[in-house]
Short mmCIF file of C-alpha atoms in Angstrom, two decimals:
data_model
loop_
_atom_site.label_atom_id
_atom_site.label_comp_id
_atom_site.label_asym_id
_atom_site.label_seq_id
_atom_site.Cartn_x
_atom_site.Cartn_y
_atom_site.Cartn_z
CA UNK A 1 259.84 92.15 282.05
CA UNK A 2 260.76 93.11 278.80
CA UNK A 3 262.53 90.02 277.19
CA UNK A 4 266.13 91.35 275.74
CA UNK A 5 266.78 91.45 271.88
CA UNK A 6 270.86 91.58 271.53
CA UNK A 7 272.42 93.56 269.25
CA UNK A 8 275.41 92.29 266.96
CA UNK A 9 278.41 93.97 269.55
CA UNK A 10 276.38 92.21 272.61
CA UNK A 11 276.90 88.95 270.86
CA UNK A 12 280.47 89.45 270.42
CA UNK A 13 280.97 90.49 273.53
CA UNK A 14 279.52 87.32 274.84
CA UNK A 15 281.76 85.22 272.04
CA UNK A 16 284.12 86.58 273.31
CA UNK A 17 283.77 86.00 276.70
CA UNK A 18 282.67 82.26 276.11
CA UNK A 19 285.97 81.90 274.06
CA UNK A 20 288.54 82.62 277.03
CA UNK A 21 286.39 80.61 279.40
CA UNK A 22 285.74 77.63 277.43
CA UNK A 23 287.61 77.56 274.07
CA UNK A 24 284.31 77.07 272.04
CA UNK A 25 283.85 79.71 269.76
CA UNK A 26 280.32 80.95 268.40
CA UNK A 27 281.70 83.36 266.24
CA UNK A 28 281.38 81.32 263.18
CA UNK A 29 277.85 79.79 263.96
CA UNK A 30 274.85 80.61 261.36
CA UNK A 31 273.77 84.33 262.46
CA UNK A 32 270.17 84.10 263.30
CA UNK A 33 269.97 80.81 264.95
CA UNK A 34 273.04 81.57 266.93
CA UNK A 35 271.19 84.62 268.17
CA UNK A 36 267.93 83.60 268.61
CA UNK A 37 269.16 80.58 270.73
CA UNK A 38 271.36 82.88 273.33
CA UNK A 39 268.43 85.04 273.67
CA UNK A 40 266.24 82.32 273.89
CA UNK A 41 268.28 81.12 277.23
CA UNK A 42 268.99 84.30 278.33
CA UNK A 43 265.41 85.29 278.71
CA UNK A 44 264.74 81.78 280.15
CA UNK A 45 267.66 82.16 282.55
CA UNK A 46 265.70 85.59 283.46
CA UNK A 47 268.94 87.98 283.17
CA UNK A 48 267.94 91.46 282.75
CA UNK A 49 271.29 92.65 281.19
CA UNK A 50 274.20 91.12 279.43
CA UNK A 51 276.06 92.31 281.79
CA UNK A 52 274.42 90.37 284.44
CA UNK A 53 275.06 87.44 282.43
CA UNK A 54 278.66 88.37 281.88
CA UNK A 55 279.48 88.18 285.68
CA UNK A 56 277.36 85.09 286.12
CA UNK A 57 279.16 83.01 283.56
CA UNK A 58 282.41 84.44 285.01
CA UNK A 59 282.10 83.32 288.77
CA UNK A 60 279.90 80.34 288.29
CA UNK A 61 281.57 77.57 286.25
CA UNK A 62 279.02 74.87 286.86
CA UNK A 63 276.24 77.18 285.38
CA UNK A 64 278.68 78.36 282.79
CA UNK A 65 278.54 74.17 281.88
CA UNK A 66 274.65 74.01 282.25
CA UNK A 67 274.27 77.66 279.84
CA UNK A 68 276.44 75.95 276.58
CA UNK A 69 274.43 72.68 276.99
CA UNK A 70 271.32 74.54 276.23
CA UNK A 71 273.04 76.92 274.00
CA UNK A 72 274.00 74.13 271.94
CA UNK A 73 270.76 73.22 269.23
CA UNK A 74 269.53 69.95 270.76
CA UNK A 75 266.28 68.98 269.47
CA UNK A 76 266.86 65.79 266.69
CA UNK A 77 264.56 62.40 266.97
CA UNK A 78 265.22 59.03 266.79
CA UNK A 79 265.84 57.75 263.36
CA UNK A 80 265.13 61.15 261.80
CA UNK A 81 264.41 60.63 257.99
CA UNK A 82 264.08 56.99 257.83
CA UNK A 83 264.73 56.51 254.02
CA UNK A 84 268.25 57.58 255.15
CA UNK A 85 268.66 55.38 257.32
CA UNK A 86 267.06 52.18 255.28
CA UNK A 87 269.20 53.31 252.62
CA UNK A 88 272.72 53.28 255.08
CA UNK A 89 271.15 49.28 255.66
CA UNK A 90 270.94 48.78 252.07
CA UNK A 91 274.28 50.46 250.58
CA UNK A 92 276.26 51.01 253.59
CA UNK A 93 276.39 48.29 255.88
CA UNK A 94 276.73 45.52 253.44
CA UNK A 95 280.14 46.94 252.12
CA UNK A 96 281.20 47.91 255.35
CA UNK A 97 280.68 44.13 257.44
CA UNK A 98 283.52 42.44 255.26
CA UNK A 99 285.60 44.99 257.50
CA UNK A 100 287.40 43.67 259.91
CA UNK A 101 286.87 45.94 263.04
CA UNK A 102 284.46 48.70 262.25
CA UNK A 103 285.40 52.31 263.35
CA UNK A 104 282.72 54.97 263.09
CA UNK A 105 282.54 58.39 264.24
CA UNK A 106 280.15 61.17 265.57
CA UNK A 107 281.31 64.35 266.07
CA UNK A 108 279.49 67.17 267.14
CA UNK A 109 277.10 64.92 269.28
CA UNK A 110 274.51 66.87 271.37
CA UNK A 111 271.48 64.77 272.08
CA UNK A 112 272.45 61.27 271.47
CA UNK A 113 270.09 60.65 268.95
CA UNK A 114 271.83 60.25 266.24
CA UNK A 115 274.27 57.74 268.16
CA UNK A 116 271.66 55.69 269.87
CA UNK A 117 269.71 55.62 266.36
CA UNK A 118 273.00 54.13 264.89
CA UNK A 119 273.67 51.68 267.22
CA UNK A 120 269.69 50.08 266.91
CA UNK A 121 270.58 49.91 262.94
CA UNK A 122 273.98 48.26 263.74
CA UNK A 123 272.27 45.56 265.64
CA UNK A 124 269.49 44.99 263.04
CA UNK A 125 272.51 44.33 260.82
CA UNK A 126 274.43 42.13 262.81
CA UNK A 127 277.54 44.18 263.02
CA UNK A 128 277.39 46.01 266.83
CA UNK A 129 279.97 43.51 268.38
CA UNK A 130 282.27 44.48 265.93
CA UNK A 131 282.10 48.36 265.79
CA UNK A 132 283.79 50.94 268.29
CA UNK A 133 282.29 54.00 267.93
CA UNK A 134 283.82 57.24 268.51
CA UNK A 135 281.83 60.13 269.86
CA UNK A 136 282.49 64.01 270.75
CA UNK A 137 280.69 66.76 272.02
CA UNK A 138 281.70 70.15 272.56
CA UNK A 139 280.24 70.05 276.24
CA UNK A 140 281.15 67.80 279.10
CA UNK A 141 277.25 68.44 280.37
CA UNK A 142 276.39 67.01 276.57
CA UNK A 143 278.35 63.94 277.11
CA UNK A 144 277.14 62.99 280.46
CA UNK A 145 273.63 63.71 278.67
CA UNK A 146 273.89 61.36 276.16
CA UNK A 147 275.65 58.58 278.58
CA UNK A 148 272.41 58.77 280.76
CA UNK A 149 270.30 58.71 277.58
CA UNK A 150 267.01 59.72 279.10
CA UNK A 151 264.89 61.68 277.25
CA UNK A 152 261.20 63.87 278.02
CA UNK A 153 258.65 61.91 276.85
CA UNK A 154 257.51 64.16 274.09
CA UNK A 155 260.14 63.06 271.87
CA UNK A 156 258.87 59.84 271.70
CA UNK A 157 256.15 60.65 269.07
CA UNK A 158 258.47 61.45 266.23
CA UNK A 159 260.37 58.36 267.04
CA UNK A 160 257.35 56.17 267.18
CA UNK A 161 256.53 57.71 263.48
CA UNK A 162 259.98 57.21 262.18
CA UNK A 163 260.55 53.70 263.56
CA UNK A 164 257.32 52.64 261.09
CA UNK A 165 259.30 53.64 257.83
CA UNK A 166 262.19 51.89 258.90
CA UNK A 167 263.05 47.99 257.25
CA UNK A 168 263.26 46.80 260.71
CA UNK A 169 260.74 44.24 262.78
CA UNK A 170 261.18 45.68 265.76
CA UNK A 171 259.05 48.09 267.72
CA UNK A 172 259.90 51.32 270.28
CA UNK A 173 259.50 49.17 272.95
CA UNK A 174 262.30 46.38 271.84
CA UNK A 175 264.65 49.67 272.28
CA UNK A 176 263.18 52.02 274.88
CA UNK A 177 261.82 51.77 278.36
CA UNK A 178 258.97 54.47 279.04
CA UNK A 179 258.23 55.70 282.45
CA UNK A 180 255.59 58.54 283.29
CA UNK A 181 257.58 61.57 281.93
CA UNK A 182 260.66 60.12 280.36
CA UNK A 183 261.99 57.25 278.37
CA UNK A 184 265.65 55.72 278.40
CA UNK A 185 267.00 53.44 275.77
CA UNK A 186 267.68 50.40 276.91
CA UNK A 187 271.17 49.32 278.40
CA UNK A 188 271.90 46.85 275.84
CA UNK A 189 272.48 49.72 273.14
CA UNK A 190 274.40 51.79 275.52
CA UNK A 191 277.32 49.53 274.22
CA UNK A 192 280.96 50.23 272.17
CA UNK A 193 280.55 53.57 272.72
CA UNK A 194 283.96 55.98 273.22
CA UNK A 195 283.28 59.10 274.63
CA UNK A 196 286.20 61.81 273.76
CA UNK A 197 285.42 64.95 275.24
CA UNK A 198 285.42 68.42 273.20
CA UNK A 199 288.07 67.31 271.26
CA UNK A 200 286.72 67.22 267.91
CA UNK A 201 289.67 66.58 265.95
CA UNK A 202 293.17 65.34 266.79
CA UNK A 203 295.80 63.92 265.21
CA UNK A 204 294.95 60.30 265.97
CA UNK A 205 291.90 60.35 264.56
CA UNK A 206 293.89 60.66 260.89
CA UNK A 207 291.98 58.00 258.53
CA UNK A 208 290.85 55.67 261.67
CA UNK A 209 287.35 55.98 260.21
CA UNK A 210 285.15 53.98 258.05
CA UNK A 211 282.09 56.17 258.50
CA UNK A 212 281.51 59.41 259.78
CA UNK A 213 278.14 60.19 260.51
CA UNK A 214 277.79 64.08 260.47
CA UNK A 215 274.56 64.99 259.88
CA UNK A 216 272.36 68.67 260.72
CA UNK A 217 275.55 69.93 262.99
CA UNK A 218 276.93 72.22 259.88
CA UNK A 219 273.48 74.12 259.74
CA UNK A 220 274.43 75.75 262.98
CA UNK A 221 277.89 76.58 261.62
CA UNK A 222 277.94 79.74 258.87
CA UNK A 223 279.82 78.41 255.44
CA UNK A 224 283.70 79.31 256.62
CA UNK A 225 282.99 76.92 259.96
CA UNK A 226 281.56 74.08 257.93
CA UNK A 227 284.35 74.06 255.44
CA UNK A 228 286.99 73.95 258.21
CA UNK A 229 285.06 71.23 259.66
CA UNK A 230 284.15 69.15 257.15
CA UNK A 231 287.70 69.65 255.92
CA UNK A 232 289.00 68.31 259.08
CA UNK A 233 286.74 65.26 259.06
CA UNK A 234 287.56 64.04 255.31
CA UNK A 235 290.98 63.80 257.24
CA UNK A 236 289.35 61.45 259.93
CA UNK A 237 288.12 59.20 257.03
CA UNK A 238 290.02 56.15 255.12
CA UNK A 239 290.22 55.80 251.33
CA UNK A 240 286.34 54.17 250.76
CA UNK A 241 285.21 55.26 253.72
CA UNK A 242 281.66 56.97 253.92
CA UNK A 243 280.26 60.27 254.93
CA UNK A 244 277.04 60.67 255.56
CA UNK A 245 275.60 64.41 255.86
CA UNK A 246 272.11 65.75 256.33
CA UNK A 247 269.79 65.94 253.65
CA UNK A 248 269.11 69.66 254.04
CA UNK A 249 273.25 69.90 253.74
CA UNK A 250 275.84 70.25 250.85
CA UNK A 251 279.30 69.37 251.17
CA UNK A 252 281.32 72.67 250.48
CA UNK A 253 282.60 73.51 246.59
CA UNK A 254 286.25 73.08 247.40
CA UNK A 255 285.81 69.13 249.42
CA UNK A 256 283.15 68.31 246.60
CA UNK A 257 286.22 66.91 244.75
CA UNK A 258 287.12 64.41 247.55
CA UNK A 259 283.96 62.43 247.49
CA UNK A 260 281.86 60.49 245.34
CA UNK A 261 278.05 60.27 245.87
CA UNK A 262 276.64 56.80 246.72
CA UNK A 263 273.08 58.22 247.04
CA UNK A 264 271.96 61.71 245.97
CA UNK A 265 268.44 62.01 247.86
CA UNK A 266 269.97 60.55 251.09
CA UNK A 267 273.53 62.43 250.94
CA UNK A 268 275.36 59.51 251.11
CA UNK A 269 279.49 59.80 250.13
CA UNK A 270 282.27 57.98 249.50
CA UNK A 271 285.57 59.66 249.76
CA UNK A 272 287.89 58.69 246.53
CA UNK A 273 291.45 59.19 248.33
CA UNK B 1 261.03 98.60 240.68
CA UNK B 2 259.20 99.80 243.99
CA UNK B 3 260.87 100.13 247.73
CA UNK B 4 259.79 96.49 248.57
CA UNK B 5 261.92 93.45 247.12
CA UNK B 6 261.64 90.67 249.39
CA UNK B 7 257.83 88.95 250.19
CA UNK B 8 257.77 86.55 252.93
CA UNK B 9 254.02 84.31 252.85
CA UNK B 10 253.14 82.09 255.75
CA UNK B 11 250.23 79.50 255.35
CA UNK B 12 248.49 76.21 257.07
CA UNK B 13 245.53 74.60 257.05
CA UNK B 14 243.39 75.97 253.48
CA UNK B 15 246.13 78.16 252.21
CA UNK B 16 247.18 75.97 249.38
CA UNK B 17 244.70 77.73 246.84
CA UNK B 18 245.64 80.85 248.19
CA UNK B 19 249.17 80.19 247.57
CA UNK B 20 248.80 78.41 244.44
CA UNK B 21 246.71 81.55 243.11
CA UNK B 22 249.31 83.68 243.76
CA UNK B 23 252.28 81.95 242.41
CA UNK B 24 250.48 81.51 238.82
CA UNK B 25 249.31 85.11 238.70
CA UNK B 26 252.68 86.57 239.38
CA UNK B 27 254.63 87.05 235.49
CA UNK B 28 257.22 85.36 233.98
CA UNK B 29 260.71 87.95 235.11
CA UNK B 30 258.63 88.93 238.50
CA UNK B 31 261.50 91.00 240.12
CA UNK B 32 260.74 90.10 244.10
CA UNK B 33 261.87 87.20 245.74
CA UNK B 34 259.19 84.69 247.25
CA UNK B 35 259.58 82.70 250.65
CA UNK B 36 257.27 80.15 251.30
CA UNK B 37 256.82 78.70 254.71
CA UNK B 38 253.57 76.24 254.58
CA UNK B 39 253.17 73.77 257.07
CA UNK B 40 253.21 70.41 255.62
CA UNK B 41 253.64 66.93 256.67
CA UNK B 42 257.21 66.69 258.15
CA UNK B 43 257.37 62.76 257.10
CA UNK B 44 256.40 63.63 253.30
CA UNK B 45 259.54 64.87 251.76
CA UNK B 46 258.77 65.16 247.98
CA UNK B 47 255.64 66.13 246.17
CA UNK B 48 254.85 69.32 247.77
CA UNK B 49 257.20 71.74 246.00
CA UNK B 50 255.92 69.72 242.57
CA UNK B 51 252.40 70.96 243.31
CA UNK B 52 252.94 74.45 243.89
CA UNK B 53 255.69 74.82 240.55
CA UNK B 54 252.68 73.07 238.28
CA UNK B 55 250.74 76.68 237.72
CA UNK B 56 254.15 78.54 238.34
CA UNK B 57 255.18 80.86 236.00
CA UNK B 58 257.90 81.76 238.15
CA UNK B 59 260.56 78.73 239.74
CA UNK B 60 259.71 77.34 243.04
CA UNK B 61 262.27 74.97 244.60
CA UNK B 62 263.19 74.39 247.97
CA UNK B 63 266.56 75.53 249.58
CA UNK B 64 269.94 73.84 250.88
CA UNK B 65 271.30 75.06 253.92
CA UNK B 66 273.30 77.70 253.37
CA UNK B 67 272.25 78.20 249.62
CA UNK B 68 271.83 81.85 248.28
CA UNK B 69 268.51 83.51 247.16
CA UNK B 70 267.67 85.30 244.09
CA UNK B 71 265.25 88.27 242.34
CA UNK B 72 262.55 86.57 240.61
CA UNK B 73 262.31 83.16 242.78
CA UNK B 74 260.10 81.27 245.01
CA UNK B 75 261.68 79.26 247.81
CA UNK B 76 259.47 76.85 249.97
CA UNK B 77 260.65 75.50 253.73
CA UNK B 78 261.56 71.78 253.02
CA UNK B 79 259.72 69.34 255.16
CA UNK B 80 260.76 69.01 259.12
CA UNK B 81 263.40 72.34 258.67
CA UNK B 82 262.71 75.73 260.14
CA UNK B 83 263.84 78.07 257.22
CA UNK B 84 266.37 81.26 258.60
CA UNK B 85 266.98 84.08 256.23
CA UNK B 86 270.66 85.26 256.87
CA UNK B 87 272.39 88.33 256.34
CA UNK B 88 274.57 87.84 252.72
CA UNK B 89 271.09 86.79 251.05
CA UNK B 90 271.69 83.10 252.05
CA UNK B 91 269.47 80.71 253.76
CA UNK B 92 269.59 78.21 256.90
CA UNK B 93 268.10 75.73 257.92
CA UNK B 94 268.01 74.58 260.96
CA UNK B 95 266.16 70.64 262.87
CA UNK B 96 265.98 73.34 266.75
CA UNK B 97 262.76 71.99 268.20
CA UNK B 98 259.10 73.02 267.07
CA UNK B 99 257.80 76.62 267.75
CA UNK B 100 254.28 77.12 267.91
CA UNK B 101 254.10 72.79 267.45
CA UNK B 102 255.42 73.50 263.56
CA UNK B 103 258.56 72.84 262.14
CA UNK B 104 258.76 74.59 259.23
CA UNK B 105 257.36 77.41 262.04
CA UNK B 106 256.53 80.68 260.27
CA UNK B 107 257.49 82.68 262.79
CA UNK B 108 260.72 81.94 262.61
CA UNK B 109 260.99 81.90 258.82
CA UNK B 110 258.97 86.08 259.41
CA UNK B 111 261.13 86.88 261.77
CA UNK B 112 264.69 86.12 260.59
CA UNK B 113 263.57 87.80 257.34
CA UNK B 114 262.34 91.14 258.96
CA UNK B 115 265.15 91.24 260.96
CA UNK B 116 267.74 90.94 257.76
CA UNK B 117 265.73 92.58 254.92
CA UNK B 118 263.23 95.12 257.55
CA UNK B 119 261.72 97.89 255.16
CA UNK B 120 262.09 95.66 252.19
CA UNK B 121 259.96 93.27 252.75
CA UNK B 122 256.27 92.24 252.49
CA UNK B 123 254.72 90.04 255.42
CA UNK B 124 251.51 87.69 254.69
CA UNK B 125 249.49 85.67 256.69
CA UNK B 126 247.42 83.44 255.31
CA UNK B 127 244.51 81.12 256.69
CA UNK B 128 245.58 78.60 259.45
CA UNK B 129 244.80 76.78 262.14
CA UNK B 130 247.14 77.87 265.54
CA UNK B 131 248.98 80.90 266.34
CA UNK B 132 252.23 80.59 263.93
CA UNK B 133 253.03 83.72 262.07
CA UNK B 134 251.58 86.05 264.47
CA UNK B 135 254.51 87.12 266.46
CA UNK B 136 256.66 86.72 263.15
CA UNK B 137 254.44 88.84 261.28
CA UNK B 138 254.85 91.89 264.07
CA UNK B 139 257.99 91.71 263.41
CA UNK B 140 257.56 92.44 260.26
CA UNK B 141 255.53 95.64 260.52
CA UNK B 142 257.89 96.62 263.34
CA UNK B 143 261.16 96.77 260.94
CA UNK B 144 259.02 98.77 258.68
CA UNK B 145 257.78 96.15 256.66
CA UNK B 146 254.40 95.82 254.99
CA UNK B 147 252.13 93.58 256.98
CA UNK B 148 249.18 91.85 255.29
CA UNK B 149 246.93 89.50 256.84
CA UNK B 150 244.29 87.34 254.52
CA UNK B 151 240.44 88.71 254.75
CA UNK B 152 239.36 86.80 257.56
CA UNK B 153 235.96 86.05 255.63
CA UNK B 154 237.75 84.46 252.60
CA UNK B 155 240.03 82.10 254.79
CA UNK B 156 239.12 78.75 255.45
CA UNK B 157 240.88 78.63 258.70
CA UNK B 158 240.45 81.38 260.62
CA UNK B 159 242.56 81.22 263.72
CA UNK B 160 245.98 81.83 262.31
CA UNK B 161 244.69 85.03 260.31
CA UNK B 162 242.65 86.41 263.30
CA UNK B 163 245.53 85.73 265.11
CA UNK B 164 248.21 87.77 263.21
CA UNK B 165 245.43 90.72 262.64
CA UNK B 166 245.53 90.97 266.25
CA UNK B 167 249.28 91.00 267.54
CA UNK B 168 250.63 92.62 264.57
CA UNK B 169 248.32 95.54 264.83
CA UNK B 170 247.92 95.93 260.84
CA UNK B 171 244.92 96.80 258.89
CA UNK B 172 246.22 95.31 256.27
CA UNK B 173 243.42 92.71 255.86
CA UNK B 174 243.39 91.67 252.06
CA UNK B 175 241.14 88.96 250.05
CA UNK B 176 243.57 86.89 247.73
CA UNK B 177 242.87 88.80 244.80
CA UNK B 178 243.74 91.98 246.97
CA UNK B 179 246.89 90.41 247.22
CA UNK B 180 247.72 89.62 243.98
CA UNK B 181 246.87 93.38 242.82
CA UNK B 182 248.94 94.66 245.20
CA UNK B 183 252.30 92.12 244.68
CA UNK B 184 251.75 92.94 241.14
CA UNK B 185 251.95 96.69 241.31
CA UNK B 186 255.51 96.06 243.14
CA UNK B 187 256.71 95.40 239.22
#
């Protein structure tokens, strides 16, 4: 079978479609990823014609659930660029412990990685007991994904690499438990952990947070999408909170103004007001 | 300036010569746009674009996400990104899982480009060690681009050249200074 190549008017059909079903909108996701990833699925799903996949994602609401969570890009690691994250334990954490409950937030989760990742560098620093973080997804599949917090095994190599560069004693093994074809991070992480399904911004999140963690989500969004988002999580922040983006990532001309950098190679902020 | 504006040049293992050849032989003002996607160790995030601007007479730096490109640059896949050219002459990059066990994975970097730039752009393969660039480089010749793969008896890897000869169909098979003449006559 010939695998289908969509044109621009099937993927807007398909927006489209996805839109009135689910309220997530790919219309404003980075062109060639966005298109690469439904035909990606859609060839692994084995659908001859959009069409097909039309109906299907019509009548069947638990595969219309399963078909976003691999829409969505998953693949991250474990403590992807450790410099970042050495330099969050060096300049971050320090000013943020004299705070007296600690409020962070993740949104945009998809894998977990980045949360679970977070939450072994809050321990290291002493400071899990007192944090609550805050995490959404745009999928109800993602967050019962990143609850379970199992993973195929073949992740585990990056991770192991990382974990070496990090300032940190511990090994893998203090953090994951490895079985044949899978490993799960260990229970004891799984802890202060909200879960706030698809809602990625409300009104209570207005400055609640003293870090926002936002890193590699805006490379799947096209530059309109990650000024409206970005612009919607300098609201979530405090005055001296931190923002921390990906180091492939610029924060949008017009927000530039509402931040001041901490740490230029790592894309560290501060927001001024 | 000719019909093709846009070259796209893939490379792995014993392409760095190749690539560094290139990049000092094209002029000062060279009108095409360069896109670089080398595999290279995803841990080592600095150094690599350094080595390749030393003999540069033309400006090699690595993108942002969603950064624009320009006539007369060089633009190398940073370190554990896949590289996407977009429609609107802007780049993305994007941490989706490995293709073809690389990430910077030329095929994606060949394929996004063919698909947005298609008769105005120049494909090349260089020497290698697995299968990446292949599949991006028939997409190349299939959107009307020009396909060239590096003479398999100059590279020092075969695999990835043999590779791309094969799928893409092109004849196309050039030594380095083959490739140099012919980049340079795009003026």
């Amino acid at each position: 079978m010939t695998p289908i190549k969509l044109r621009i008017s099937d993927l807007k059909t398909i927006f489209v479609e996805i839109n009135s079903l689910t309220g997530i909108d790919f219309s404003n996701y980075a062109f060639f990823s966005i298109k690469r990833r439904f035909e990606k699925v859609i060839n692994l799903y084995n659908f001859e014609s959009v069409t097909e996949l039309l109906n299907k994602i019509r009548n069947d609401e638990l595969f219309l659930k399963n078909f976003i969570f691999d829409i969505l890009p998953h693949q991250t690691e474990l403590f992807r660029d450790a410099q970042t994250w050495n330099a969050i334990l060096k300049q971050v954490f320090p000013k943020l412990s004299k705070r007296e409950k600690l409020k962070i937030y993740l949104p945009y989760c998809i894998s977990g990685d980045e949360l679970y990742s977070l939450i072994f560098m809050l321990n290291e620093a002493n400071m899990l007991s007192n944090t609550e973080i805050t995490v959404s997804s745009l999928s109800d599949v993602n967050i019962e994904f990143i609850k379970n917090a199992i993973y195929p095994l073949k992740k585990l190599s990056s991770a192991e690499k990382n974990i070496e560069e990090l300032d940190t004693e511990k090994t893998l093994n203090d953090f994951v438990i490895s079985s044949q074809y899978s490993y799960e991070i260990r229970n004891e992480y799984k802890k202060n952990i909200k879960f706030d399904n698809k809602t990625i911004f409300n009104q209570n999140y207005i400055k609640q947070f003293d870090l926002v963690l936002y890193r590699n989500s805006m490379l799947y969004f096209n530059a309109k999408l990650q000024e409206d988002t970005l612009r919607n999580i300098t609201e979530t922040l405090k005055k001296n909170a931190y923002l921390i983006i990906g180091i492939g990532e610029e924060i949008p001309i017009l927000l530039q103004k509402k931040y001041k950098i901490i740490n230029n190679d790592e894309n560290i902020y501060k927001k001024n007001t | 300036m000719g019909k093709y504006k846009y070259v796209v040049i893939g490379g792995s293992a014993g392409s760095f010569q190749s690539v560094t050849r290139i990049l000092e032989a094209l002029p000062v003002g060279y009108p095409l746009t360069i896109f670089l996607t080398l595999h290279r160790l995803k841990h080592v995030r600095k150094g690599f674009v350094e080595a390749l601007a030393l003999k540069s007479k033309i400006k090699v730096e690595e993108p942002k996400d969603k950064s624009p490109f320009f006539q007369g640059k060089a633009y190398l896949a940073p370190a554990n990104y896949h590289l996407y050219i977009e429609p609107g002459n802007t780049f993305s990059l994007s941490t989706e899982e490995p293709v073809n066990h690389s990430r910077p994975s030329i095929d994606l970097t060949f394929e996004s480009a063919a698909y947005v730039l298609k008769e105005k752009l120049i494909g090349i393969v260089l020497s290698g060690a697995n299968r990446d660039g292949a599949a991006g480089l028939k997409e190349v010749k299939d959107n009307g681009g020009f396909a060239i793969v590096q003479s398999i008896e100059e590279s020092q890897v075969k695999t990835m050249p043999e590779t791309a000869l094969h799928l893409s169909g092109t004849t196309n098979e050039f030594t380095t200074d083959q490739i140099i003449e012919f980049l340079l006559k795009q003026i």
